[in-house]
């Protein structure tokens, strides 16, 4: 099977490129073809196979071609015929690579199998072998056509082991799912899913090996040699002739050319300072920013500023610069303006001469002066610019060396005035970084914003003055907007396509352009693809290869650097140019180069770095790349050339083939995060000598292949390695693992099983000593094992650069050098447990877990070296620990204080299950601390969780805790705290609370109010506000007076949750005396109803700290909660839950000037309240009497759950004109809503939920229930429309009546009928009522256990788009009349009914989206 190559042959090379793409491409491929011969193994093997002469001939021809192409580097190619010959040379080099790689494949197979199928064993065996191969070759000549197809298929399979260098297995679940969306696939090196199905299942038979066809290999090599010889000769001759012609041309033009070096630029257009665009679109922000900076901003005070503008080709860099260059501000500000187009050739002499010619001569300058040298030119520029401020534009720089750039700037640095500017435009980020001055930022241009881009596109199509006249063609506008979406915001693309559309304004032609992307095939220099491809052609060939293969990734795909580099490795397009560099190192270099050249965008979030291609460049890559797919057969272990195997997204069985170690060239084996043990299942893993990372190695007793010395040969092993079951290791195996020589290993974990039965501390100590890692190691984990610290981790510390250390269950006599550590022996005696003669230079993370004899860790020096760089400290399950270095730190120390022993860089601290550790500092004791978690230690707190990033603190007290003060919390370091959660703690002093100046959220659970009530009587010093906006009180057993006092200090409170306030029995709202609440009542009886509720006439109001205090006994004070008056303006959400005795009282005045109450009933004074939820508070509205509404008119959402004592009707129409959401749950059988009809017809209600309230809808106007058929039309006009869009209920009979459905026919979009366990079928009247809902788009039946069939007539709901049936097991069929043609989605979920599922499957193809679960 011929190899499918990505050589870009469909694009002709740009004639005249400085270093021809064709030459570079051929040179790269020839070098790659020679690589299988580089180590001599193939030649040595072939010598024993009688193939050596042919291999030698191929090698000589390839070396000749390589030498010829090396000699031609940097040469211009002006002949298209030569380009075609070079393409043929490339293809022949690929063929040579194929056959040489195939020979290498069979060499590996012989080595692995221990066979002699292809090597010489003696005269007799050789004669038999050669006869067999000759016979096979002759038989092939006689094969019939059908047999030839079989042979061709076998040939395809034979070569796949060489083709497949990179594979990624798709999400396949043993064939159970018939549909796999494109988003679930891994887009690298196409893989056939069905052929992979049996790959990971255990194989009972050995994978068959491929046969070696000696005759075919010899013939192919001879044929390649015969074809290479004439082509190399012809290419060499033409190159020599072109070299001669180039020399003659240079001599002829010597007299007319001045300067240093020759002109090697291609036919790039030259830009000028005048723009051809009548208007600048979408760049006003960039233009104004640059103008401000260069004419008025910081650059005016700098001597010389270089400002780069960078972006992909055709994005508008030159146009923006032209508009800046020609503004009045620039003309007035700069005495000298110069425009120079640089393009591909950055020639200092030529640029200097061009700039000089654009600067007016000095007054004393002689007219006949003709400078010749670069030095003379620059001195003349210096003279002309001496006292003048200048602006120089260098447009379209492609490359420049640092020395060249600095040489160009020499005369400009000598100007005697400030504010000089050089504007540079370039496609390449590395150029922009190289030329910009320190005080300047790079301006990066991306595609235009959609609105501006649309305007620009229309101008390109219809002209700048005709847009409004042409917009009457609505059909063209619709097609045009679809075309614009494909142009990715590129101005050049808009101009290209606009020119195509301008002369043919017919919908048919525009549609054909939309579908065919005709603009891709334009040939002008100003068309988008040629403009972008010029950037591609400028890349070195190895970067072209890396970039073009990325077309296999989907558009806008965000990939990690490691993922992309492994992809390139799998394609075998990365090759080290120096022994000290790995393939991965080369990949990182190439990736950075592609970012600098502008082909990739680099994006960094808080944790990771990602890369993506610009949209138009992705389109370019797709045009360049050929179809490079390979199919993956089941014989994985025969893919000897496989370099990358990625099964991270595999979802099927995960058993590896037994001969996985045959993949001797495998470098990366990527497995799902949950299946890292797959690495430990590779038998004889030591054969995978190229493997870069082995995450897990589990030592096993079973036979050979899993002993620790398998690691010895993995010399390139890097990344992380976890070794477990070390109790099965012999001492000599540990030495043979050669961890000391694995210098690329960064993370190492050494694990003994905790429950091992054969513990031998002496042997474990020797094994631990033998597993000494390389000094480059950055992370080390040791779990159990041994009785003391190994020498290389202690007294003779070799891993001084360690950044992270984790010790788990280490019952050692000595610990690593971490400072003054004290241990405890079996008798309880304390002793010093580590050396202090060494220390870790860079230890940032330390974890001490389950150390049974760890007693204390003290520090007597100021910031000792052991603590100086630690950022993360984790101490868990140290039952004997009584002290840490910062234990006795209690306050901010003075300079030079000897107690300054805390960790100066500590950011994260976790201390868990250390019950004897009593002394701890107040948290956070230093401002560097970002995260602190403390649980089950000896302090008064059971749990503390502090997170500075989220600005939150959660504490939970222990039983018996007395006080919460600055010995527990460092309030002076909590000024940025925004969320405080206090569980089961005593009161917090108000003086501490007011230090939390940024606090937004306060949650109290099982705790007293945050401060002592006694503080309120200590004077006026506590008249302070706290900026809290959210308060949640849960499981509160305190008094109403204390809670009222808290609310008085929260002027910004907008959301309040009260849960389980068992002692509070009454609640009222305090209002200011001047506040007037207008209560809309229909008659005087309602006014009398309010007057009967006023219970404050006998109360004397006293003022204390701004909170109204009523003259009542202590018991009344504890039971009454009074909202302060300021909540009337701030409180927006109120949630009341599980307050069984709470009763809503009348509003109360804030001042005692009169016994007459000023204000409205209940919650009406809360005029900013928008959301109210009442859950299981049965007495809350027990004082309520209709028709007065207890809620404020501002209310938008109301949810009531649970029966309300004494409430049988809710007349909402009185003042809730802004209510949009109403929910009633478990309202009981007596609750009816007699006022619902006016609310539906005249209010703003858009969503209604009613559940477990069976008589709720019966409360509608009685006259509606008596309507006969046809009488609905007699309803008053206002009652024939509604704004309700969403209705959820279990009351099918109450809702599916004609009056309601008629009312909702034009508004209701979503109807959910759920949780009804009684209805089996819908009545005819209910079905007819449902059919009236002509606007319905979403209909759902959920949790209806007895419902046997759907209502008839659903096909008449012509607007219905989605139908869902969930948890309705009795439904077995769809309606007889079918479903509406408008339906787009059908979901049948958890019905567990096979008949219904089968009926729905028959609709596949008629409904776009069907989900059956």
GROMACS .gro file of C-alpha atoms in nm, residues 595-921:
model
  327
  595UNK     CA    1   0.368   3.032   1.844
  596UNK     CA    2   0.631   3.292   1.756
  597UNK     CA    3   0.547   3.264   1.387
  598UNK     CA    4   0.181   3.328   1.471
  599UNK     CA    5   0.043   2.989   1.366
  600UNK     CA    6  -0.071   2.897   1.715
  601UNK     CA    7  -0.230   3.104   1.987
  602UNK     CA    8  -0.105   3.038   2.337
  603UNK     CA    9  -0.360   3.076   2.614
  604UNK     CA   10  -0.285   3.046   2.983
  605UNK     CA   11  -0.555   3.001   3.248
  606UNK     CA   12  -0.511   2.976   3.622
  607UNK     CA   13  -0.362   2.627   3.610
  608UNK     CA   14  -0.282   2.516   3.254
  609UNK     CA   15  -0.144   2.631   2.920
  610UNK     CA   16  -0.334   2.555   2.600
  611UNK     CA   17  -0.276   2.611   2.230
  612UNK     CA   18  -0.515   2.668   1.942
  613UNK     CA   19  -0.494   2.750   1.573
  614UNK     CA   20  -0.636   3.069   1.429
  615UNK     CA   21  -0.959   2.978   1.246
  616UNK     CA   22  -0.836   3.076   0.899
  617UNK     CA   23  -0.504   2.902   0.956
  618UNK     CA   24  -0.698   2.588   1.045
  619UNK     CA   25  -0.869   2.613   0.708
  620UNK     CA   26  -0.529   2.649   0.546
  621UNK     CA   27  -0.399   2.340   0.727
  622UNK     CA   28  -0.697   2.140   0.606
  623UNK     CA   29  -0.618   2.236   0.247
  624UNK     CA   30  -0.254   2.138   0.290
  625UNK     CA   31  -0.294   1.804   0.461
  626UNK     CA   32  -0.358   1.482   0.276
  627UNK     CA   33  -0.567   1.200   0.408
  628UNK     CA   34  -0.329   1.039   0.657
  629UNK     CA   35  -0.571   0.798   0.824
  630UNK     CA   36  -0.471   0.447   0.930
  631UNK     CA   37  -0.686   0.164   1.049
  632UNK     CA   38  -0.601  -0.019   1.369
  633UNK     CA   39  -0.633  -0.398   1.349
  634UNK     CA   40  -0.660  -0.622   1.650
  635UNK     CA   41  -0.296  -0.732   1.643
  636UNK     CA   42  -0.164  -0.438   1.841
  637UNK     CA   43   0.151  -0.612   1.958
  638UNK     CA   44   0.272  -0.646   1.599
  639UNK     CA   45   0.294  -0.269   1.552
  640UNK     CA   46   0.668  -0.260   1.612
  641UNK     CA   47   0.701   0.101   1.493
  642UNK     CA   48   0.426   0.232   1.722
  643UNK     CA   49   0.553   0.532   1.917
  644UNK     CA   50   0.241   0.677   2.083
  645UNK     CA   51  -0.057   0.476   2.210
  646UNK     CA   52  -0.337   0.687   2.355
  647UNK     CA   53  -0.636   0.510   2.515
  648UNK     CA   54  -0.735   0.789   2.754
  649UNK     CA   55  -1.087   0.800   2.610
  650UNK     CA   56  -1.134   0.422   2.581
  651UNK     CA   57  -1.443   0.297   2.763
  652UNK     CA   58  -1.433  -0.076   2.695
  653UNK     CA   59  -1.242  -0.370   2.844
  654UNK     CA   60  -0.886  -0.281   2.935
  655UNK     CA   61  -0.687  -0.606   2.932
  656UNK     CA   62  -0.350  -0.572   2.760
  657UNK     CA   63  -0.206  -0.824   2.515
  658UNK     CA   64   0.050  -1.050   2.681
  659UNK     CA   65   0.317  -0.955   2.430
  660UNK     CA   66   0.271  -0.580   2.476
  661UNK     CA   67   0.648  -0.552   2.526
  662UNK     CA   68   0.698  -0.621   2.153
  663UNK     CA   69   0.633  -0.252   2.089
  664UNK     CA   70   1.001  -0.178   2.125
  665UNK     CA   71   0.976   0.179   1.988
  666UNK     CA   72   0.685   0.286   2.209
  667UNK     CA   73   0.757   0.617   2.381
  668UNK     CA   74   0.421   0.723   2.526
  669UNK     CA   75   0.144   0.499   2.656
  670UNK     CA   76  -0.142   0.719   2.772
  671UNK     CA   77  -0.415   0.556   2.981
  672UNK     CA   78  -0.734   0.682   3.150
  673UNK     CA   79  -0.680   0.859   3.480
  674UNK     CA   80  -0.869   0.583   3.661
  675UNK     CA   81  -0.666   0.300   3.505
  676UNK     CA   82  -0.303   0.382   3.575
  677UNK     CA   83  -0.259   0.020   3.683
  678UNK     CA   84  -0.248  -0.065   3.312
  679UNK     CA   85   0.114   0.043   3.316
  680UNK     CA   86   0.179  -0.213   3.587
  681UNK     CA   87   0.022  -0.488   3.374
  682UNK     CA   88   0.287  -0.475   3.101
  683UNK     CA   89   0.486  -0.795   3.126
  684UNK     CA   90   0.859  -0.761   3.048
  685UNK     CA   91   0.825  -0.385   3.038
  686UNK     CA   92   1.204  -0.362   3.034
  687UNK     CA   93   1.194  -0.431   2.659
  688UNK     CA   94   1.024  -0.095   2.600
  689UNK     CA   95   1.355   0.087   2.618
  690UNK     CA   96   1.221   0.407   2.456
  691UNK     CA   97   0.937   0.446   2.709
  692UNK     CA   98   0.929   0.797   2.853
  693UNK     CA   99   0.698   0.745   3.149
  694UNK     CA  100   0.574   0.447   3.349
  695UNK     CA  101   0.327   0.579   3.601
  696UNK     CA  102   0.286   0.257   3.796
  697UNK     CA  103   0.496  -0.056   3.839
  698UNK     CA  104   0.363  -0.330   4.062
  699UNK     CA  105   0.609  -0.597   4.168
  700UNK     CA  106   0.450  -0.941   4.137
  701UNK     CA  107   0.554  -1.286   4.248
  702UNK     CA  108   0.409  -1.460   3.944
  703UNK     CA  109   0.689  -1.582   3.715
  704UNK     CA  110   0.913  -1.358   3.510
  705UNK     CA  111   0.828  -1.022   3.364
  706UNK     CA  112   0.729  -0.830   3.678
  707UNK     CA  113   1.047  -0.822   3.884
  708UNK     CA  114   1.189  -0.484   3.977
  709UNK     CA  115   1.498  -0.524   3.761
  710UNK     CA  116   1.272  -0.476   3.457
  711UNK     CA  117   1.319  -0.104   3.523
  712UNK     CA  118   1.693  -0.129   3.473
  713UNK     CA  119   1.686  -0.097   3.096
  714UNK     CA  120   1.438   0.192   3.087
  715UNK     CA  121   1.711   0.455   3.063
  716UNK     CA  122   1.486   0.727   2.916
  717UNK     CA  123   1.222   0.693   3.185
  718UNK     CA  124   1.102   1.032   3.307
  719UNK     CA  125   0.798   1.199   3.456
  720UNK     CA  126   0.648   1.004   3.744
  721UNK     CA  127   0.702   0.647   3.863
  722UNK     CA  128   0.518   0.471   4.145
  723UNK     CA  129   0.655   0.134   4.261
  724UNK     CA  130   0.431  -0.076   4.484
  725UNK     CA  131   0.454  -0.418   4.654
  726UNK     CA  132   0.818  -0.364   4.740
  727UNK     CA  133   0.789  -0.646   4.996
  728UNK     CA  134   0.830  -0.885   4.700
  729UNK     CA  135   1.168  -0.740   4.599
  730UNK     CA  136   1.508  -0.898   4.651
  731UNK     CA  137   1.804  -0.673   4.733
  732UNK     CA  138   1.988  -0.746   4.406
  733UNK     CA  139   1.671  -0.661   4.207
  734UNK     CA  140   1.655  -0.323   4.374
  735UNK     CA  141   2.013  -0.246   4.271
  736UNK     CA  142   1.946  -0.361   3.914
  737UNK     CA  143   1.654  -0.119   3.884
  738UNK     CA  144   1.919   0.154   3.833
  739UNK     CA  145   1.704   0.438   3.969
  740UNK     CA  146   2.022   0.632   4.036
  741UNK     CA  147   2.079   0.673   3.661
  742UNK     CA  148   1.730   0.784   3.565
  743UNK     CA  149   1.807   1.155   3.556
  744UNK     CA  150   1.482   1.250   3.382
  745UNK     CA  151   1.266   1.103   3.658
  746UNK     CA  152   1.094   1.382   3.852
  747UNK     CA  153   0.844   1.203   4.076
  748UNK     CA  154   0.914   0.876   4.257
  749UNK     CA  155   0.686   0.682   4.494
  750UNK     CA  156   0.818   0.380   4.688
  751UNK     CA  157   0.541   0.178   4.852
  752UNK     CA  158   0.534  -0.123   5.082
  753UNK     CA  159   0.195  -0.276   5.160
  754UNK     CA  160   0.069  -0.179   5.504
  755UNK     CA  161  -0.078  -0.522   5.575
  756UNK     CA  162   0.222  -0.724   5.458
  757UNK     CA  163   0.282  -1.031   5.669
  758UNK     CA  164   0.654  -1.079   5.609
  759UNK     CA  165   0.800  -0.758   5.752
  760UNK     CA  166   1.178  -0.759   5.772
  761UNK     CA  167   1.309  -0.412   5.867
  762UNK     CA  168   1.673  -0.494   5.792
  763UNK     CA  169   1.605  -0.615   5.438
  764UNK     CA  170   1.366  -0.326   5.379
  765UNK     CA  171   1.640  -0.083   5.489
  766UNK     CA  172   1.882  -0.233   5.237
  767UNK     CA  173   1.623  -0.222   4.959
  768UNK     CA  174   1.547   0.139   5.041
  769UNK     CA  175   1.917   0.223   5.025
  770UNK     CA  176   1.945   0.047   4.687
  771UNK     CA  177   1.657   0.249   4.542
  772UNK     CA  178   1.849   0.575   4.564
  773UNK     CA  179   1.720   0.808   4.288
  774UNK     CA  180   1.913   1.057   4.077
  775UNK     CA  181   1.982   1.394   4.236
  776UNK     CA  182   1.751   1.560   3.980
  777UNK     CA  183   1.446   1.412   4.155
  778UNK     CA  184   1.193   1.678   4.255
  779UNK     CA  185   0.920   1.474   4.432
  780UNK     CA  186   0.960   1.171   4.661
  781UNK     CA  187   0.691   0.965   4.833
  782UNK     CA  188   0.775   0.679   5.069
  783UNK     CA  189   0.499   0.466   5.222
  784UNK     CA  190   0.584   0.227   5.508
  785UNK     CA  191   0.896   0.016   5.478
  786UNK     CA  192   1.220   0.010   5.675
  787UNK     CA  193   1.307   0.115   6.027
  788UNK     CA  194   1.515   0.426   5.958
  789UNK     CA  195   1.580   0.697   5.707
  790UNK     CA  196   1.806   0.589   5.417
  791UNK     CA  197   2.148   0.750   5.406
  792UNK     CA  198   2.081   0.925   5.073
  793UNK     CA  199   1.780   1.096   5.235
  794UNK     CA  200   1.951   1.169   5.567
  795UNK     CA  201   2.312   1.185   5.682
  796UNK     CA  202   2.450   1.186   5.325
  797UNK     CA  203   2.169   1.377   5.161
  798UNK     CA  204   2.194   1.348   4.781
  799UNK     CA  205   1.851   1.479   4.675
  800UNK     CA  206   1.906   1.829   4.809
  801UNK     CA  207   1.698   1.981   4.529
  802UNK     CA  208   1.385   1.793   4.635
  803UNK     CA  209   1.073   2.010   4.607
  804UNK     CA  210   0.818   1.775   4.760
  805UNK     CA  211   0.852   1.501   5.024
  806UNK     CA  212   0.576   1.272   5.151
  807UNK     CA  213   0.632   1.018   5.430
  808UNK     CA  214   0.341   0.784   5.504
  809UNK     CA  215   0.343   0.534   5.791
  810UNK     CA  216   0.720   0.562   5.832
  811UNK     CA  217   0.801   0.431   6.179
  812UNK     CA  218   1.166   0.531   6.149
  813UNK     CA  219   1.427   0.577   6.418
  814UNK     CA  220   1.560   0.881   6.229
  815UNK     CA  221   1.386   1.123   5.993
  816UNK     CA  222   1.520   1.336   5.705
  817UNK     CA  223   1.690   1.670   5.789
  818UNK     CA  224   1.390   1.893   5.854
  819UNK     CA  225   1.514   2.085   6.157
  820UNK     CA  226   1.481   1.997   6.524
  821UNK     CA  227   1.253   1.694   6.511
  822UNK     CA  228   1.183   1.495   6.828
  823UNK     CA  229   1.061   1.137   6.825
  824UNK     CA  230   0.934   0.905   7.097
  825UNK     CA  231   1.044   0.547   7.152
  826UNK     CA  232   0.843   0.250   7.275
  827UNK     CA  233   0.901   0.349   7.637
  828UNK     CA  234   0.778   0.706   7.591
  829UNK     CA  235   1.126   0.865   7.597
  830UNK     CA  236   1.175   1.166   7.370
  831UNK     CA  237   1.491   1.196   7.161
  832UNK     CA  238   1.628   1.407   6.875
  833UNK     CA  239   1.525   1.229   6.557
  834UNK     CA  240   1.716   1.380   6.262
  835UNK     CA  241   2.044   1.529   6.154
  836UNK     CA  242   2.086   1.906   6.127
  837UNK     CA  243   2.403   1.904   5.917
  838UNK     CA  244   2.211   1.905   5.586
  839UNK     CA  245   1.896   2.061   5.457
  840UNK     CA  246   1.677   2.067   5.148
  841UNK     CA  247   1.749   2.377   4.943
  842UNK     CA  248   1.416   2.393   4.766
  843UNK     CA  249   1.165   2.190   4.968
  844UNK     CA  250   0.827   2.354   4.897
  845UNK     CA  251   0.586   2.078   4.998
  846UNK     CA  252   0.612   1.852   5.301
  847UNK     CA  253   0.362   1.580   5.400
  848UNK     CA  254   0.400   1.382   5.722
  849UNK     CA  255   0.123   1.123   5.744
  850UNK     CA  256   0.075   0.847   5.997
  851UNK     CA  257   0.410   0.881   6.176
  852UNK     CA  258   0.339   0.700   6.503
  853UNK     CA  259   0.651   0.819   6.689
  854UNK     CA  260   0.655   1.183   6.572
  855UNK     CA  261   0.651   1.387   6.895
  856UNK     CA  262   0.735   1.748   6.822
  857UNK     CA  263   0.895   1.980   6.573
  858UNK     CA  264   1.053   2.288   6.723
  859UNK     CA  265   1.254   2.582   6.595
  860UNK     CA  266   1.489   2.800   6.795
  861UNK     CA  267   1.636   3.009   6.518
  862UNK     CA  268   1.482   3.304   6.333
  863UNK     CA  269   1.339   3.167   6.008
  864UNK     CA  270   1.566   2.861   6.002
  865UNK     CA  271   1.673   2.727   5.665
  866UNK     CA  272   1.452   2.420   5.702
  867UNK     CA  273   1.138   2.634   5.695
  868UNK     CA  274   1.242   2.916   5.462
  869UNK     CA  275   1.094   2.788   5.135
  870UNK     CA  276   0.814   2.553   5.248
  871UNK     CA  277   0.484   2.655   5.090
  872UNK     CA  278   0.266   2.354   5.172
  873UNK     CA  279   0.264   2.165   5.502
  874UNK     CA  280   0.041   1.859   5.561
  875UNK     CA  281   0.042   1.674   5.893
  876UNK     CA  282  -0.213   1.393   5.929
  877UNK     CA  283  -0.266   1.104   6.175
  878UNK     CA  284   0.028   1.181   6.403
  879UNK     CA  285  -0.125   1.068   6.729
  880UNK     CA  286   0.172   1.163   6.954
  881UNK     CA  287   0.240   1.508   6.807
  882UNK     CA  288   0.228   1.790   7.063
  883UNK     CA  289   0.415   2.079   6.898
  884UNK     CA  290   0.491   2.239   6.559
  885UNK     CA  291   0.735   2.525   6.490
  886UNK     CA  292   0.459   2.787   6.485
  887UNK     CA  293   0.257   2.642   6.774
  888UNK     CA  294   0.328   2.923   7.021
  889UNK     CA  295   0.302   3.212   6.782
  890UNK     CA  296   0.025   3.432   6.917
  891UNK     CA  297   0.061   3.776   6.765
  892UNK     CA  298   0.244   3.974   6.499
  893UNK     CA  299   0.609   3.966   6.617
  894UNK     CA  300   0.835   4.263   6.642
  895UNK     CA  301   1.139   4.295   6.418
  896UNK     CA  302   1.419   4.075   6.551
  897UNK     CA  303   1.186   3.883   6.779
  898UNK     CA  304   1.336   3.540   6.850
  899UNK     CA  305   0.988   3.386   6.830
  900UNK     CA  306   0.966   3.467   6.463
  901UNK     CA  307   0.975   3.098   6.373
  902UNK     CA  308   0.672   3.066   6.152
  903UNK     CA  309   0.718   2.956   5.790
  904UNK     CA  310   0.768   3.282   5.596
  905UNK     CA  311   0.642   3.140   5.263
  906UNK     CA  312   0.378   2.900   5.393
  907UNK     CA  313   0.062   2.918   5.179
  908UNK     CA  314  -0.121   2.593   5.250
  909UNK     CA  315  -0.145   2.413   5.584
  910UNK     CA  316  -0.342   2.097   5.666
  911UNK     CA  317  -0.342   1.943   6.015
  912UNK     CA  318  -0.579   1.651   6.072
  913UNK     CA  319  -0.619   1.388   6.346
  914UNK     CA  320  -0.346   1.507   6.579
  915UNK     CA  321  -0.547   1.500   6.906
  916UNK     CA  322  -0.256   1.593   7.136
  917UNK     CA  323  -0.158   1.901   6.939
  918UNK     CA  324  -0.307   2.170   7.160
  919UNK     CA  325  -0.112   2.491   7.095
  920UNK     CA  326  -0.181   2.646   6.755
  921UNK     CA  327  -0.151   3.008   6.646
   0.00000   0.00000   0.00000
